[in-house]
Coordinates of C-alpha atoms and ligand atoms in Angstrom, one line a residue:
Chain A
X29 CA 2.9 -33.6 15.8
X30 CA 0.7 -30.6 15.7
X31 CA 1.8 -28.0 18.1
X32 CA -0.7 -25.5 19.3
X33 CA -0.7 -22.4 17.0
X34 CA -1.4 -20.2 19.9
X35 CA -0.5 -20.9 23.5
X36 CA -1.3 -18.4 26.1
X37 CA 0.3 -18.7 29.6
X38 CA -0.9 -16.8 32.6
X39 CA -1.7 -13.8 30.5
X40 CA -2.7 -10.6 32.4
X41 CA -3.3 -7.0 31.3
X42 CA -3.7 -4.3 33.9
X43 CA -4.8 -0.9 33.0
X44 CA -4.1 2.1 35.3
X45 CA -7.3 4.0 35.5
X46 CA -7.3 7.4 37.2
X47 CA -10.2 8.8 39.1
X48 CA -9.6 12.3 38.1
X49 CA -12.1 14.6 36.5
X50 CA -10.4 14.2 33.1
X51 CA -8.7 11.1 31.8
X52 CA -5.8 12.7 30.0
X53 CA -2.6 13.8 31.6
X54 CA -1.2 17.1 31.0
X55 CA 2.5 18.0 31.2
X56 CA 1.8 21.0 33.5
X57 CA -0.3 18.8 35.8
X58 CA 2.3 16.1 35.9
X59 CA 5.0 18.6 36.7
X60 CA 3.0 20.4 39.4
X61 CA 1.8 17.1 40.9
X62 CA 5.4 16.0 41.0
X63 CA 6.4 19.2 42.7
X64 CA 3.6 19.0 45.2
X65 CA 4.5 15.4 45.9
X66 CA 8.0 16.4 46.6
X67 CA 7.0 19.2 49.0
X68 CA 4.6 16.8 50.7
X69 CA 7.4 14.3 51.1
X70 CA 9.6 16.9 52.7
X71 CA 7.0 18.2 55.0
X72 CA 5.6 14.8 56.1
X73 CA 8.3 12.3 55.3
X74 CA 6.6 9.3 56.9
X75 CA 3.0 9.6 55.7
X76 CA 1.8 7.4 52.9
X77 CA 2.3 8.7 49.4
X78 CA -0.8 10.6 48.4
X79 CA -0.1 11.0 44.8
X80 CA -0.9 7.4 44.0
X81 CA -4.2 7.2 45.9
X82 CA -6.4 8.1 43.0
X83 CA -4.7 5.7 40.6
X84 CA -6.3 2.3 40.5
X85 CA -5.1 -0.8 38.7
X86 CA -7.8 -2.4 36.7
X87 CA -7.5 -6.1 35.7
X88 CA -8.9 -6.2 32.3
X89 CA -7.4 -9.7 31.8
X90 CA -6.3 -11.8 34.7
X91 CA -4.2 -14.9 34.6
X92 CA -5.7 -16.4 31.4
X93 CA -4.2 -19.6 30.0
X94 CA -5.3 -21.7 27.0
X95 CA -4.1 -23.4 23.8
X96 CA -5.4 -23.4 20.3
X97 CA -4.8 -26.1 17.8
X98 CA -4.2 -25.4 14.1
X99 CA -7.4 -25.1 12.1
X100 CA -9.5 -24.4 15.2
X101 CA -12.3 -21.9 14.9
X102 CA -12.8 -20.5 18.3
X103 CA -15.6 -18.3 19.5
X104 CA -14.8 -15.9 22.3
X105 CA -17.7 -14.9 24.4
X106 CA -18.4 -12.8 27.5
X107 CA -20.3 -9.8 28.7
X108 CA -19.4 -6.3 27.8
X109 CA -16.1 -5.4 29.4
X110 CA -15.2 -9.0 30.0
X111 CA -11.8 -8.5 28.3
X112 CA -12.5 -10.0 24.9
X113 CA -11.1 -7.2 22.8
X114 CA -8.2 -6.8 25.2
X115 CA -7.3 -10.4 24.6
X116 CA -7.2 -9.8 20.9
X117 CA -5.2 -6.7 21.2
X118 CA -2.6 -8.6 23.2
X119 CA -2.5 -11.4 20.6
X120 CA -2.1 -8.9 17.8
X121 CA 0.7 -7.0 19.6
X122 CA -1.3 -3.7 19.7
X123 CA -0.7 -3.5 23.4
X124 CA 1.7 -5.3 25.7
X125 CA 0.8 -7.8 28.4
X126 CA 1.5 -6.9 32.0
X127 CA 2.2 -10.5 32.9
X128 CA 2.4 -13.8 31.1
X129 CA 3.5 -15.1 27.8
X130 CA 2.1 -15.8 24.3
X131 CA 3.6 -18.0 21.7
X132 CA 2.2 -18.0 18.2
X133 CA 3.1 -20.0 15.2
X134 CA 2.1 -18.4 12.0
X135 CA 1.3 -15.1 10.4
X136 CA -1.3 -13.2 12.3
X137 CA -3.9 -10.7 11.0
X138 CA -6.3 -8.9 13.3
X139 CA -9.6 -7.3 12.6
X140 CA -10.7 -5.1 15.4
X141 CA -12.9 -3.1 13.2
X142 CA -13.4 -3.0 9.4
X143 CA -12.1 -0.2 7.4
X144 CA -9.3 0.8 9.8
X145 CA -7.5 3.7 8.2
X146 CA -10.0 4.3 5.4
X147 CA -9.5 7.9 4.4
X148 CA -12.8 9.7 3.4
X149 CA -11.1 11.9 0.7
X150 CA -9.7 8.9 -1.1
X151 CA -11.5 6.8 -3.7
X152 CA -12.7 3.3 -3.1
X153 CA -9.8 2.0 -5.3
X154 CA -7.2 4.0 -3.3
X155 CA -8.7 2.9 0.0
X156 CA -8.4 -0.8 -1.0
X157 CA -4.7 -0.4 -1.4
X158 CA -4.4 1.7 1.7
X159 CA -6.4 -0.6 3.9
X160 CA -4.8 -3.7 2.5
X161 CA -1.4 -2.3 3.5
X162 CA -2.6 -1.4 6.9
X163 CA -3.9 -5.0 7.4
X164 CA -0.5 -6.3 6.4
X165 CA -1.0 -7.2 2.8
X166 CA 1.7 -6.6 0.2
X167 CA 0.9 -4.4 -2.7
X168 CA 1.3 -7.3 -5.1
X169 CA -1.2 -9.4 -3.1
X170 CA -3.8 -6.6 -3.2
X171 CA -3.2 -6.2 -6.9
X172 CA -3.7 -9.9 -7.5
X173 CA -6.9 -10.0 -5.6
X174 CA -8.2 -6.6 -6.6
X175 CA -11.0 -7.8 -8.9
X176 CA -12.1 -10.4 -6.4
X177 CA -12.3 -7.8 -3.7
X178 CA -14.3 -5.4 -5.8
X179 CA -16.7 -8.2 -6.8
X180 CA -17.2 -9.3 -3.2
X181 CA -17.9 -5.8 -2.1
X182 CA -20.4 -5.1 -4.9
X183 CA -19.4 -1.4 -5.3
X184 CA -17.8 -1.6 -8.8
X185 CA -19.7 1.5 -9.9
X186 CA -18.4 3.7 -7.1
X187 CA -14.8 2.6 -7.3
X188 CA -13.5 6.0 -8.2
X189 CA -15.8 8.0 -5.9
X190 CA -14.3 9.2 -2.6
X191 CA -15.6 7.0 0.2
X192 CA -17.1 9.9 2.0
X193 CA -19.8 9.7 -0.6
X194 CA -20.6 6.1 0.2
X195 CA -23.6 4.9 2.2
X196 CA -22.5 3.4 5.5
X197 CA -23.5 0.0 4.2
X198 CA -21.3 0.3 1.1
X199 CA -18.5 1.5 3.2
X200 CA -18.7 -1.6 5.4
X201 CA -19.0 -3.9 2.4
X202 CA -15.9 -2.5 0.8
X203 CA -14.0 -2.6 4.1
X204 CA -15.0 -6.2 4.8
X205 CA -14.2 -7.2 1.3
X206 CA -10.6 -6.2 1.8
X207 CA -10.4 -8.0 5.1
X208 CA -12.0 -11.2 3.8
X209 CA -9.1 -11.5 1.3
X210 CA -6.4 -11.5 4.0
X211 CA -4.4 -14.8 4.0
X212 CA -2.9 -15.1 7.4
X213 CA -2.5 -18.4 9.1
X214 CA -4.2 -17.0 12.2
X215 CA -7.1 -14.6 11.9
X216 CA -8.4 -12.6 14.8
X217 CA -11.8 -11.0 14.4
X218 CA -13.6 -8.7 16.8
X219 CA -17.3 -8.1 16.4
X220 CA -17.0 -6.6 13.0
X221 CA -20.1 -8.2 11.6
X222 CA -22.5 -6.3 13.8
X223 CA -22.7 -3.7 11.1
X224 CA -24.0 -4.4 7.6
X225 CA -27.3 -6.0 6.6
X226 CA -28.2 -9.5 7.4
X227 CA -27.7 -10.8 3.9
X228 CA -24.2 -9.4 3.9
X229 CA -23.6 -10.9 7.3
X230 CA -24.5 -14.3 6.0
X231 CA -22.2 -13.8 3.0
X232 CA -19.3 -12.9 5.4
X233 CA -19.9 -15.9 7.7
X234 CA -20.0 -18.2 4.6
X235 CA -16.7 -16.6 3.4
X236 CA -15.0 -17.2 6.7
X237 CA -16.3 -20.7 6.8
X238 CA -14.8 -21.2 3.4
X239 CA -11.5 -19.8 4.3
X240 CA -11.0 -21.9 7.4
X241 CA -12.4 -25.1 6.0
X242 CA -10.5 -25.2 2.8
X243 CA -7.2 -23.8 3.9
X244 CA -7.1 -24.9 7.5
X245 CA -6.8 -21.5 8.9
X246 CA -7.2 -20.8 12.6
X247 CA -9.8 -18.2 13.5
X248 CA -10.6 -16.5 16.7
X249 CA -14.0 -14.8 16.6
X250 CA -15.6 -12.5 19.0
X251 CA -19.3 -12.0 18.7
X252 CA -22.4 -11.4 20.7
X253 CA -24.4 -13.0 17.9
X254 CA -25.0 -16.6 19.1
X255 CA -26.1 -17.9 15.8
X256 CA -23.1 -16.5 14.0
X257 CA -20.8 -18.1 16.6
X258 CA -22.6 -21.4 16.4
X259 CA -22.4 -21.6 12.6
X260 CA -18.7 -20.7 12.5
X261 CA -17.0 -22.1 15.6
X262 CA -16.3 -25.5 16.9
X263 CA -14.9 -24.5 20.3
X264 CA -15.4 -21.6 22.6
X265 CA -13.8 -19.6 25.3
X266 CA -15.8 -17.8 27.9
X267 CA -14.4 -14.8 29.7
X268 CA -15.9 -13.4 32.8
X269 CA -14.5 -10.2 34.3
X270 CA -11.1 -10.8 32.9
X271 CA -10.9 -14.4 34.0
X272 CA -11.2 -17.6 31.9
X273 CA -14.6 -19.0 33.0
X274 CA -14.8 -21.9 30.6
X275 CA -13.3 -23.4 27.5
X276 CA -14.4 -26.3 25.4
X277 CA -17.1 -27.3 22.9
X278 CA -18.9 -24.3 21.6
X279 CA -22.4 -25.5 22.6
X280 CA -21.3 -26.3 26.2
X281 CA -19.7 -22.9 26.6
X282 CA -22.7 -21.1 25.1
X283 CA -25.0 -23.0 27.5
X284 CA -22.9 -22.1 30.4
X285 CA -22.9 -18.4 29.3
X286 CA -26.6 -18.3 28.8
X287 CA -27.4 -20.0 32.1
X288 CA -25.8 -17.2 34.1
Chain B
X30 CA 19.8 3.9 31.1
X31 CA 19.2 4.1 27.4
X32 CA 22.5 2.4 26.7
X33 CA 21.6 -0.5 28.9
X34 CA 18.3 -0.9 27.1
X35 CA 20.0 -1.0 23.8
X36 CA 22.3 -3.7 25.1
X37 CA 19.4 -5.9 26.1
X38 CA 17.9 -5.5 22.7
X39 CA 20.9 -6.8 21.0
X40 CA 21.0 -9.9 23.1
X41 CA 17.4 -10.7 22.4
X42 CA 17.9 -10.2 18.7
X43 CA 20.3 -13.1 18.6
X44 CA 17.8 -15.3 20.4
X45 CA 15.2 -14.6 17.9
X46 CA 17.5 -15.4 15.0
X47 CA 17.8 -18.9 16.3
X48 CA 14.1 -19.2 16.7
X49 CA 13.6 -18.0 13.2
X50 CA 16.0 -20.6 11.8
X51 CA 13.2 -23.2 12.1
X52 CA 11.5 -21.7 9.0
X53 CA 8.3 -21.1 10.9
X54 CA 6.9 -17.8 12.0
X55 CA 7.3 -18.0 15.7
X56 CA 6.3 -15.1 17.7
X57 CA 6.9 -14.9 21.4
X58 CA 5.2 -12.1 23.3
X59 CA 6.3 -11.7 26.8
X60 CA 5.6 -9.1 29.5
X61 CA 8.2 -6.5 30.0
X62 CA 10.3 -7.7 27.2
X63 CA 12.0 -5.1 24.9
X64 CA 10.7 -5.5 21.4
X65 CA 13.8 -7.1 19.9
X66 CA 12.9 -7.2 16.2
X67 CA 12.0 -3.5 16.0
X68 CA 14.4 -2.5 13.3
X69 CA 13.6 -5.7 11.3
X70 CA 9.9 -4.9 11.7
X71 CA 10.5 -1.4 10.4
X72 CA 12.0 -2.9 7.3
X73 CA 9.2 -5.4 7.0
X74 CA 6.6 -2.6 7.2
X75 CA 8.3 -0.4 4.6
X76 CA 5.3 -0.8 2.2
X77 CA 3.1 0.6 4.9
X78 CA 5.5 3.5 5.2
X79 CA 5.3 4.2 1.5
X80 CA 1.6 3.9 1.3
X81 CA 1.0 6.2 4.2
X82 CA 3.4 8.7 2.7
X83 CA 1.5 8.4 -0.5
X84 CA -1.8 8.9 1.3
X85 CA -0.5 12.1 3.0
X86 CA 0.8 13.5 -0.2
X87 CA -2.4 12.7 -2.2
X88 CA -4.6 14.2 0.4
X89 CA -2.5 17.3 0.6
X90 CA -2.4 17.9 -3.1
X91 CA -5.9 16.7 -3.9
X92 CA -6.7 20.3 -4.6
X93 CA -3.6 20.6 -6.7
X94 CA -3.6 24.3 -7.4
X95 CA -4.1 25.4 -3.9
X96 CA -1.6 22.9 -2.5
X97 CA 1.2 23.9 -4.8
X98 CA 0.5 27.6 -4.7
X99 CA 0.5 27.6 -0.9
X100 CA 3.8 25.8 -0.6
X101 CA 5.4 28.3 -3.0
X102 CA 3.7 31.4 -1.5
X103 CA 4.5 30.8 2.1
X104 CA 8.3 31.0 2.0
X105 CA 8.1 33.7 -0.6
X106 CA 6.0 36.0 1.6
X107 CA 8.2 35.2 4.5
X108 CA 11.2 36.2 2.5
X109 CA 9.7 39.5 1.5
X110 CA 8.7 40.4 5.0
X111 CA 12.1 39.5 6.5
X112 CA 14.0 41.3 3.7
X113 CA 12.0 44.5 4.5
X114 CA 12.5 44.2 8.2
X115 CA 16.1 43.1 8.5
X116 CA 17.6 44.7 5.4
X117 CA 15.6 47.8 4.6
X118 CA 14.7 48.8 8.2
X119 CA 17.5 47.3 10.3
X120 CA 20.1 47.7 7.6
X121 CA 21.9 44.4 8.4
X122 CA 24.7 43.2 6.1
X123 CA 24.5 40.1 3.9
X124 CA 28.1 39.3 2.8
X125 CA 27.5 40.9 -0.5
X126 CA 24.8 38.5 -1.5
X127 CA 21.4 39.9 -2.6
X128 CA 19.5 40.0 0.7
X129 CA 16.4 38.2 -0.6
X130 CA 18.5 35.3 -1.7
X131 CA 20.2 35.0 1.7
X132 CA 16.8 35.0 3.4
X133 CA 15.1 32.7 1.0
X134 CA 17.7 30.0 1.4
X135 CA 17.3 30.1 5.2
X136 CA 13.6 30.4 5.0
X137 CA 13.3 27.2 3.0
X138 CA 15.4 25.3 5.6
X139 CA 13.5 26.8 8.5
X140 CA 10.1 26.1 7.1
X141 CA 11.0 22.6 6.2
X142 CA 12.0 22.0 9.8
X143 CA 9.1 23.9 11.2
X144 CA 6.5 22.1 9.0
X145 CA 7.9 18.7 9.7
X146 CA 7.8 19.3 13.4
X147 CA 4.4 20.9 13.5
X148 CA 2.8 18.2 11.3
X149 CA 4.8 15.4 12.8
X150 CA 4.1 16.3 16.4
X151 CA 0.4 15.9 15.8
X152 CA 0.7 12.8 13.6
X153 CA 0.3 10.1 16.3
X154 CA -2.9 11.8 17.6
X155 CA -4.2 12.2 14.1
X156 CA -3.7 8.5 13.4
X157 CA -4.9 7.3 16.8
X158 CA -7.4 5.0 15.0
X159 CA -4.6 3.1 13.4
X160 CA -2.6 2.9 16.6
X161 CA -5.4 1.5 18.7
X162 CA -6.5 -1.0 16.0
X163 CA -3.5 -2.5 14.2
X164 CA 0.0 -3.3 15.1
X165 CA 3.0 -1.8 13.2
X166 CA 6.2 -0.1 14.4
X167 CA 4.8 3.2 15.5
X168 CA 7.9 5.1 14.4
X169 CA 6.4 4.9 10.9
X170 CA 3.8 7.5 11.6
X171 CA 5.9 10.5 12.6
X172 CA 8.4 9.5 9.9
X173 CA 5.8 9.5 7.1
X174 CA 4.6 12.9 8.1
X175 CA 7.9 14.3 6.8
X176 CA 7.2 13.4 3.3
X177 CA 4.7 16.1 2.9
X178 CA 7.0 18.8 4.2
X179 CA 9.8 17.4 2.1
X180 CA 7.7 17.7 -1.0
X181 CA 6.7 21.2 -0.1
X182 CA 10.4 22.0 0.4
X183 CA 11.4 20.6 -3.0
X184 CA 8.6 22.5 -4.8
X185 CA 9.5 25.8 -3.1
X186 CA 13.2 25.2 -3.8
X187 CA 12.4 25.5 -7.5
X188 CA 11.7 29.1 -7.0
X189 CA 15.4 29.5 -6.7
X190 CA 15.8 29.2 -10.5
X191 CA 13.9 32.4 -11.4
X192 CA 15.5 34.1 -8.4
X193 CA 19.0 33.2 -9.5
X194 CA 18.1 34.5 -13.0
X195 CA 16.7 37.7 -11.7
X196 CA 19.8 38.5 -9.5
X197 CA 22.2 37.1 -12.1
X198 CA 23.8 34.8 -9.5
X199 CA 25.3 31.4 -10.1
X200 CA 26.3 29.0 -7.4
X201 CA 29.7 27.4 -7.8
X202 CA 31.0 23.9 -7.1
X203 CA 30.2 24.2 -3.5
X204 CA 26.6 23.4 -4.4
X205 CA 27.4 19.7 -4.3
X206 CA 27.4 19.9 -0.5
X207 CA 23.9 21.2 -0.4
X208 CA 22.3 17.7 -0.1
X209 CA 24.4 17.1 3.0
X210 CA 23.0 20.1 4.8
X211 CA 19.5 19.1 3.8
X212 CA 20.2 15.7 5.2
X213 CA 21.3 17.3 8.5
X214 CA 18.0 19.2 8.5
X215 CA 16.2 15.9 8.1
X216 CA 18.0 14.5 11.1
X217 CA 17.2 17.4 13.3
X218 CA 13.6 17.5 12.2
X219 CA 13.0 13.8 12.7
X220 CA 14.7 13.8 16.1
X221 CA 12.5 16.7 17.3
X222 CA 9.4 15.1 15.7
X223 CA 9.9 11.7 17.4
X224 CA 10.4 13.3 20.7
X225 CA 7.5 15.7 20.6
X226 CA 5.0 13.4 19.0
X227 CA 5.6 10.8 21.7
X228 CA 5.3 13.4 24.5
X229 CA 2.1 14.7 22.8
X230 CA 0.4 11.3 23.3
X231 CA 0.9 11.3 27.0
X232 CA 0.8 15.0 27.8
X233 CA -2.0 16.6 25.9
X234 CA -1.0 20.2 26.8
X235 CA 2.3 19.9 25.1
X236 CA 0.8 20.6 21.7
X237 CA -0.1 24.2 22.7
X238 CA 3.5 25.0 23.4
X239 CA 4.8 23.8 20.0
X240 CA 3.5 26.6 17.7
X241 CA 4.7 29.1 20.2
X242 CA 8.2 27.6 20.4
X243 CA 8.4 27.4 16.6
X244 CA 7.5 31.0 16.3
X245 CA 10.2 32.0 18.6
X246 CA 12.7 29.7 16.9
X247 CA 12.8 31.6 13.7
X248 CA 14.3 34.6 15.5
X249 CA 17.0 32.6 17.3
X250 CA 18.0 31.0 14.0
X251 CA 19.9 33.0 11.3
X252 CA 16.9 33.3 9.0
X253 CA 16.4 37.1 8.7
X254 CA 20.1 37.8 9.3
X255 CA 23.5 36.2 8.7
X256 CA 25.3 34.5 11.6
X257 CA 28.3 36.8 11.6
X258 CA 26.2 39.7 12.9
X259 CA 26.0 37.7 16.2
X260 CA 28.7 39.1 18.5
X261 CA 31.6 36.8 19.0
X262 CA 31.1 35.9 22.7
X263 CA 27.5 34.9 21.9
X264 CA 28.4 32.9 18.8
X265 CA 28.9 29.5 20.5
X266 CA 25.7 29.8 22.5
X267 CA 23.9 30.8 19.3
X268 CA 25.4 27.7 17.6
X269 CA 23.7 25.4 20.2
X270 CA 20.8 25.7 17.9
X271 CA 21.7 23.1 15.3
X272 CA 19.9 25.0 12.6
X273 CA 22.3 27.8 12.9
X274 CA 25.2 25.8 11.6
X275 CA 23.0 24.1 9.0
X276 CA 21.8 27.4 7.6
X277 CA 25.3 28.8 7.5
X278 CA 26.3 25.7 5.6
X279 CA 23.5 26.1 3.1
X280 CA 24.5 29.7 2.5
X281 CA 28.1 28.7 2.1
X282 CA 27.2 26.0 -0.4
X283 CA 24.9 28.3 -2.4
X284 CA 26.6 31.7 -2.2
X285 CA 30.1 30.9 -1.0
X286 CA 29.8 33.0 2.1
X287 CA 32.4 32.2 4.9
X288 CA 31.8 29.2 7.0
X289 CA 32.3 29.2 10.8
X290 CA 33.6 25.7 11.5
X291 CA 33.0 25.3 15.2
X292 CA 29.4 26.0 14.6
X293 CA 29.1 23.5 11.8
X294 CA 30.8 20.8 13.9
X295 CA 28.4 21.5 16.7
X296 CA 25.4 21.3 14.4
X297 CA 26.5 17.9 13.1
X298 CA 27.0 16.5 16.7
X299 CA 23.8 18.0 18.0
X300 CA 21.8 16.7 15.0
X301 CA 23.0 13.2 15.5
X302 CA 22.3 13.4 19.3
X303 CA 18.9 14.8 18.7
X304 CA 17.9 12.0 16.4
X305 CA 19.3 9.4 18.8
X306 CA 17.6 11.0 21.7
X307 CA 14.3 11.4 19.9
X308 CA 14.5 7.7 18.8
X309 CA 15.1 6.5 22.4
X310 CA 12.4 8.6 23.9
X311 CA 10.0 7.5 21.3
X312 CA 10.8 3.8 21.9
X313 CA 10.5 4.2 25.6
X314 CA 7.1 5.7 25.4
X315 CA 5.8 3.7 22.4
X316 CA 4.7 0.7 24.4
X317 CA 1.9 2.5 26.1
X318 CA 0.6 4.5 23.1
X319 CA -2.3 2.1 22.4
X320 CA -3.4 2.2 26.0
X321 CA -3.4 6.0 26.5
X322 CA -4.2 7.4 23.1
Ligands
ATP17 N1 -6.9 1.7 27.2 C1 -7.6 1.4 28.3 N2 -7.5 2.0 29.5 C2 -8.2 1.7 30.6 N3 -9.1 0.7 30.6 C3 -9.3 0.0 29.5 C4 -8.6 0.3 28.3 N4 -9.0 -0.6 27.3 C5 -10.0 -1.4 27.9 N5 -10.1 -1.0 29.2 C6 -11.0 -1.7 30.1 O1 -10.8 -3.1 30.1 C7 -12.1 -3.8 30.2 C8 -12.2 -4.8 29.1 O2 -12.4 -4.2 27.9 P1 -12.6 -4.9 26.5 O3 -12.6 -3.9 25.4 O4 -11.6 -6.0 26.4 O5 -14.1 -5.5 26.7 P2 -14.9 -6.5 25.7 O6 -15.0 -7.8 26.4 O7 -14.3 -6.4 24.4 O8 -16.3 -5.8 25.8 P3 -17.4 -5.6 24.6 O9 -18.2 -6.8 24.5 O10 -18.2 -4.4 25.1 O11 -16.6 -5.2 23.4 C9 -13.2 -2.7 30.2 O12 -13.7 -2.6 31.5 C10 -12.5 -1.5 29.7 O13 -13.0 -0.4 30.4
MG18 MG1 -14.9 -5.5 22.6

């Protein structure tokens, strides 16, 4: 009966990367380039269009298909630039796919970094509400879990201090505490644990284990930390230069990844 | 082209309703598909809108005294300068209303517009971390940026009370139309903000043109003078600026000065068109914000 919570079919994401000196477009440049192109067209109507020569399509994700069952905890691994974050951004609707299709059944929350939207001038308390809303929590939800969040973070004493006065560790703790109390059916997490001390990392992994075991939540977890992946995930997906290289039991996938 | 796009959107909306009927949250993401639930999403994300507005206001007024003083002082200083230049030096008429009052009313509308556009046009870039890290209807960002300028506007409008006392001037029943003209200002400001903020993401040199354009704008709007000093043959051209009709309307509702109807009608039409145009440009460019920001 159980349908896959996430099914991804032939998903591709192409970025256009320009080989100009600077990355950003300017209006004046675009307008003059357009004008130049037009003149070029008129003067040499049959030569290939030069304006597009320095634009290149980059396949960050190329024809990837997989399915994820409810309650799965999936580790996504691959080298830098393999397309892991891109995959998460597509699943969370931050960017749109170039090709392909995604079907998801359930509320999705995505953690690409902890503390997104934290404002340095606002206090810890204010930032909890702000960050909660940004991650998609209702005000009432944040309110109900407020004490839990504060306890998990361990920054009670500094709750009314602007977060710009926090140590970077405290900042991350508070940020992760908010994220850990999200209650989506599907949780997407990008390498957010790399920061924070090892004791706190363990606490976070334990918390995520808790969440997924007791409430049957589906988790997609990107990490370069093999032991973290092994302790949390059952299955794995290996990406290699934008292509799906392997999918299956986490230990098999990790073996394959480490062999190359 | 925009119309066709809207048509497609409606069609998809119906499809989604059926999918929703099954009680589950089913989300289908497909390449090249218009985001069909946009308006519904905007409604779902209303709490985010409120909290971002709250954030902007708190941050702006954290140093309460400076924040409030500044929002009162700016239009007041503008009023004094314009009164000296246009009334004392250029000797322009004011329909028998004390000149400072005429200027102040227009100055408030103008600064509300100009603040909204200048804060709003930078808003997407200022919130680029949000845009590249979480999903929400991006229209929320430039929309929230209006709350700060609206607050400023309301605070500085309070200065009218002592001004009215000082000049022993009392508005009549026409004042009930004032909110309508403020509403029109909101439409114009939002339309411009949507358009410019979206263009700003893609074309980074756009931002340098904005302050310049805004500075010129105050002189082609009837801020330092009343619209009737504009020669008749130029009047329609002058009214292409939607703020002209709006400012005339504000003066009419506060001081009972004559209203030039063609100009008002044009303002209403252009305001609505601007908002619609801004919205469609924003929606068309929105899909690549996260990739290029
Ligand atoms: N907005 C963008 N414009 C152009 N290219 C991009 C953009 N975003 C990502 N890319 C490219 O897509 C590729 C995949 O990036 P992605 O962030 O998915 O890698 P990753 O697997 O998460 O790597 P890491 O382990 O370093 O986080 C990279 O080569 C990157 O340069
Ligand atoms: Mg990454």
